PDB file of C-alpha atoms in Angstrom:
ATOM      1  CA  UNK A   2     -15.354  -9.904   4.878  1.00  0.00           C
ATOM      2  CA  UNK A   3     -12.590  -6.846   3.954  1.00  0.00           C
ATOM      3  CA  UNK A   4     -12.965  -5.095   0.772  1.00  0.00           C
ATOM      4  CA  UNK A   5     -10.826  -2.226  -0.623  1.00  0.00           C
ATOM      5  CA  UNK A   6     -10.328   0.823  -2.589  1.00  0.00           C
ATOM      6  CA  UNK A   7      -7.190   2.316  -3.871  1.00  0.00           C
ATOM      7  CA  UNK A   8      -6.769   5.421  -5.256  1.00  0.00           C
ATOM      8  CA  UNK A   9      -4.660   8.717  -5.095  1.00  0.00           C
ATOM      9  CA  UNK A  10      -2.139   6.983  -8.518  1.00  0.00           C
ATOM     10  CA  UNK A  11      -0.956   9.109 -11.234  1.00  0.00           C
ATOM     11  CA  UNK A  12       1.716  10.131 -13.532  1.00  0.00           C
ATOM     12  CA  UNK A  13       5.184  12.041 -11.966  1.00  0.00           C
ATOM     13  CA  UNK A  14       8.054  13.007 -12.473  1.00  0.00           C
ATOM     14  CA  UNK A  15      11.682  11.674 -11.058  1.00  0.00           C
ATOM     15  CA  UNK A  16      12.054  13.191  -7.792  1.00  0.00           C
ATOM     16  CA  UNK A  17       7.970  13.898  -6.859  1.00  0.00           C
ATOM     17  CA  UNK A  18       5.846  12.814  -4.803  1.00  0.00           C
ATOM     18  CA  UNK A  19       3.235  11.196  -4.265  1.00  0.00           C
ATOM     19  CA  UNK A  20       0.199   9.916  -1.605  1.00  0.00           C
ATOM     20  CA  UNK A  21      -1.910   6.906  -2.272  1.00  0.00           C
ATOM     21  CA  UNK A  22      -5.003   6.124  -0.741  1.00  0.00           C
ATOM     22  CA  UNK A  23      -6.943   2.625   0.461  1.00  0.00           C
ATOM     23  CA  UNK A  24     -10.348   2.523   1.952  1.00  0.00           C
ATOM     24  CA  UNK A  25     -10.765  -0.493   4.349  1.00  0.00           C
ATOM     25  CA  UNK A  26     -14.723  -1.414   4.280  1.00  0.00           C
ATOM     26  CA  UNK A  27     -16.170  -4.960   5.650  1.00  0.00           C
ATOM     27  CA  UNK A  28     -15.553  -6.762   8.474  1.00  0.00           C
ATOM     28  CA  UNK A  29     -13.100  -3.689  10.302  1.00  0.00           C
ATOM     29  CA  UNK A  30     -12.508  -5.301  14.091  1.00  0.00           C
ATOM     30  CA  UNK A  31     -11.099  -8.585  12.023  1.00  0.00           C
ATOM     31  CA  UNK A  32      -7.727  -6.760  10.268  1.00  0.00           C
ATOM     32  CA  UNK A  33      -4.326  -7.308  12.168  1.00  0.00           C
ATOM     33  CA  UNK A  34      -2.027  -5.169   9.040  1.00  0.00           C
ATOM     34  CA  UNK A  35      -2.579  -3.112   6.390  1.00  0.00           C
ATOM     35  CA  UNK A  36       0.341  -3.792   3.674  1.00  0.00           C
ATOM     36  CA  UNK A  37       0.953  -1.925   0.186  1.00  0.00           C
ATOM     37  CA  UNK A  38       1.930  -4.186  -2.257  1.00  0.00           C
ATOM     38  CA  UNK A  39       3.219  -3.304  -6.623  1.00  0.00           C
ATOM     39  CA  UNK A  40       3.764  -5.298  -9.229  1.00  0.00           C
ATOM     40  CA  UNK A  41       4.989  -4.016 -12.404  1.00  0.00           C
ATOM     41  CA  UNK A  42       4.439  -5.352 -16.282  1.00  0.00           C
ATOM     42  CA  UNK A  43       7.231  -8.347 -16.329  1.00  0.00           C
ATOM     43  CA  UNK A  44       7.292  -8.374 -12.770  1.00  0.00           C
ATOM     44  CA  UNK A  45       5.792 -10.469  -9.193  1.00  0.00           C
ATOM     45  CA  UNK A  46       3.961  -8.550  -6.831  1.00  0.00           C
ATOM     46  CA  UNK A  47       6.605  -7.022  -4.448  1.00  0.00           C
ATOM     47  CA  UNK A  48       5.449  -5.744  -0.337  1.00  0.00           C
ATOM     48  CA  UNK A  49       6.711  -2.359  -0.517  1.00  0.00           C
ATOM     49  CA  UNK A  50       4.781  -1.418   3.156  1.00  0.00           C
ATOM     50  CA  UNK A  51       2.721  -2.728   6.179  1.00  0.00           C
ATOM     51  CA  UNK A  52       1.561  -1.425   9.301  1.00  0.00           C
ATOM     52  CA  UNK A  53       0.245  -3.753  11.692  1.00  0.00           C
ATOM     53  CA  UNK A  54      -2.602  -2.331  14.316  1.00  0.00           C
ATOM     54  CA  UNK A  55      -0.048  -2.179  16.974  1.00  0.00           C
ATOM     55  CA  UNK A  56       1.571   0.701  14.726  1.00  0.00           C
ATOM     56  CA  UNK A  57       4.434  -1.497  14.466  1.00  0.00           C
ATOM     57  CA  UNK A  58       5.608  -1.156  10.281  1.00  0.00           C
ATOM     58  CA  UNK A  59       8.032  -2.616   7.632  1.00  0.00           C
ATOM     59  CA  UNK A  60       9.091  -1.692   4.185  1.00  0.00           C
ATOM     60  CA  UNK A  61      10.871  -3.030   1.511  1.00  0.00           C
ATOM     61  CA  UNK A  62      15.076  -2.022   1.274  1.00  0.00           C
ATOM     62  CA  UNK A  63      14.037  -0.269  -2.315  1.00  0.00           C
ATOM     63  CA  UNK A  64      11.635   2.407  -0.424  1.00  0.00           C
ATOM     64  CA  UNK A  65      12.337   2.521   3.308  1.00  0.00           C
ATOM     65  CA  UNK A  66      13.473   6.548   3.645  1.00  0.00           C
ATOM     66  CA  UNK A  67      10.798   7.375   0.546  1.00  0.00           C
ATOM     67  CA  UNK A  68       7.726   5.816   1.290  1.00  0.00           C
ATOM     68  CA  UNK A  69       6.080   6.068   4.718  1.00  0.00           C
ATOM     69  CA  UNK A  70       2.669   4.278   5.370  1.00  0.00           C
ATOM     70  CA  UNK A  71      -0.166   5.346   8.129  1.00  0.00           C
ATOM     71  CA  UNK A  72      -3.079   4.766   8.776  1.00  0.00           C
ATOM     72  CA  UNK A  73      -6.360   7.146   9.761  1.00  0.00           C
ATOM     73  CA  UNK A  74      -8.688   5.278  11.889  1.00  0.00           C
ATOM     74  CA  UNK A  75     -11.154   7.556  11.743  1.00  0.00           C
ATOM     75  CA  UNK A  76     -12.035   7.100   8.486  1.00  0.00           C
ATOM     76  CA  UNK A  77     -10.698   3.809   7.740  1.00  0.00           C
ATOM     77  CA  UNK A  78      -8.011   4.935   5.260  1.00  0.00           C
ATOM     78  CA  UNK A  79      -4.257   3.558   4.977  1.00  0.00           C
ATOM     79  CA  UNK A  80      -2.360   5.773   2.861  1.00  0.00           C
ATOM     80  CA  UNK A  81       1.381   5.156   1.876  1.00  0.00           C
ATOM     81  CA  UNK A  82       2.970   8.413   0.939  1.00  0.00           C
ATOM     82  CA  UNK A  83       5.714   8.210  -2.049  1.00  0.00           C
ATOM     83  CA  UNK A  84       8.653  11.016  -1.844  1.00  0.00           C
ATOM     84  CA  UNK A  85      11.759  10.801  -4.170  1.00  0.00           C
ATOM     85  CA  UNK A  86      10.361   9.007  -6.377  1.00  0.00           C
ATOM     86  CA  UNK A  87      12.615   6.924  -9.218  1.00  0.00           C
ATOM     87  CA  UNK A  88      11.248   5.581 -12.570  1.00  0.00           C
ATOM     88  CA  UNK A  89      11.499   1.601 -10.975  1.00  0.00           C
ATOM     89  CA  UNK A  90       8.711   2.539  -8.820  1.00  0.00           C
ATOM     90  CA  UNK A  91       6.399   2.672 -11.824  1.00  0.00           C
ATOM     91  CA  UNK A  92       3.923   0.096 -10.748  1.00  0.00           C
ATOM     92  CA  UNK A  93       0.369  -0.567 -10.414  1.00  0.00           C
ATOM     93  CA  UNK A  94       0.248  -0.290  -6.629  1.00  0.00           C
ATOM     94  CA  UNK A  95      -2.287  -2.488  -4.153  1.00  0.00           C
ATOM     95  CA  UNK A  96      -3.361  -2.559  -0.507  1.00  0.00           C
ATOM     96  CA  UNK A  97      -4.868  -5.848   1.089  1.00  0.00           C
ATOM     97  CA  UNK A  98      -5.504  -6.510   4.905  1.00  0.00           C
ATOM     98  CA  UNK A  99      -3.862  -9.205   7.119  1.00  0.00           C
ATOM     99  CA  UNK A 100      -7.122 -10.765   8.701  1.00  0.00           C
ATOM    100  CA  UNK A 101      -7.467 -13.306  11.898  1.00  0.00           C
ATOM    101  CA  UNK A 102      -5.991 -16.676  11.529  1.00  0.00           C
ATOM    102  CA  UNK A 103      -4.090 -16.454   8.714  1.00  0.00           C
ATOM    103  CA  UNK A 104      -6.371 -14.908   6.235  1.00  0.00           C
ATOM    104  CA  UNK A 105      -6.112 -11.839   3.833  1.00  0.00           C
ATOM    105  CA  UNK A 106      -8.973  -9.536   2.227  1.00  0.00           C
ATOM    106  CA  UNK A 107     -10.197  -9.258  -0.778  1.00  0.00           C
ATOM    107  CA  UNK A 108      -7.961  -7.704  -3.628  1.00  0.00           C
ATOM    108  CA  UNK A 109      -8.919  -3.992  -5.484  1.00  0.00           C
ATOM    109  CA  UNK A 110      -8.207  -2.901  -8.980  1.00  0.00           C
ATOM    110  CA  UNK A 111      -5.730  -1.360  -8.080  1.00  0.00           C
ATOM    111  CA  UNK A 112      -4.278   2.525  -8.650  1.00  0.00           C
ATOM    112  CA  UNK A 113      -1.403   3.026 -11.638  1.00  0.00           C
ATOM    113  CA  UNK A 114       1.826   4.713 -10.878  1.00  0.00           C
ATOM    114  CA  UNK A 115       3.403   5.595 -13.342  1.00  0.00           C
ATOM    115  CA  UNK A 116       7.522   8.037 -12.697  1.00  0.00           C
ATOM    116  CA  UNK A 117       8.529   9.251 -16.136  1.00  0.00           C
ATOM    117  CA  UNK A 118      10.002  12.883 -17.280  1.00  0.00           C
TER     118      UNK A 118
END
């Protein structure tokens, strides 16, 4: 069992930056990868970034070059650094864990990111 808590969202202007945090708890040893998702009103949930335990990363084309996923193992935390933010990035952001045997962790409440002038 793995639980996550997201934080760091807020209101920023276009072109600004924000760093989201996701702290995991529970059976941390079962995690194979951490992922960031987002969901905007009227849209399906979208995979934004993935960080595997071996350090390999994946980014959606829409955020590639602007977002960076990283982790701090000592804090059981994964981050999403978001730069050059656009209004299209406005969404509720969630993290989740890929667990062994194709299982997933529990969803947190998410953190809202609003990009507006």
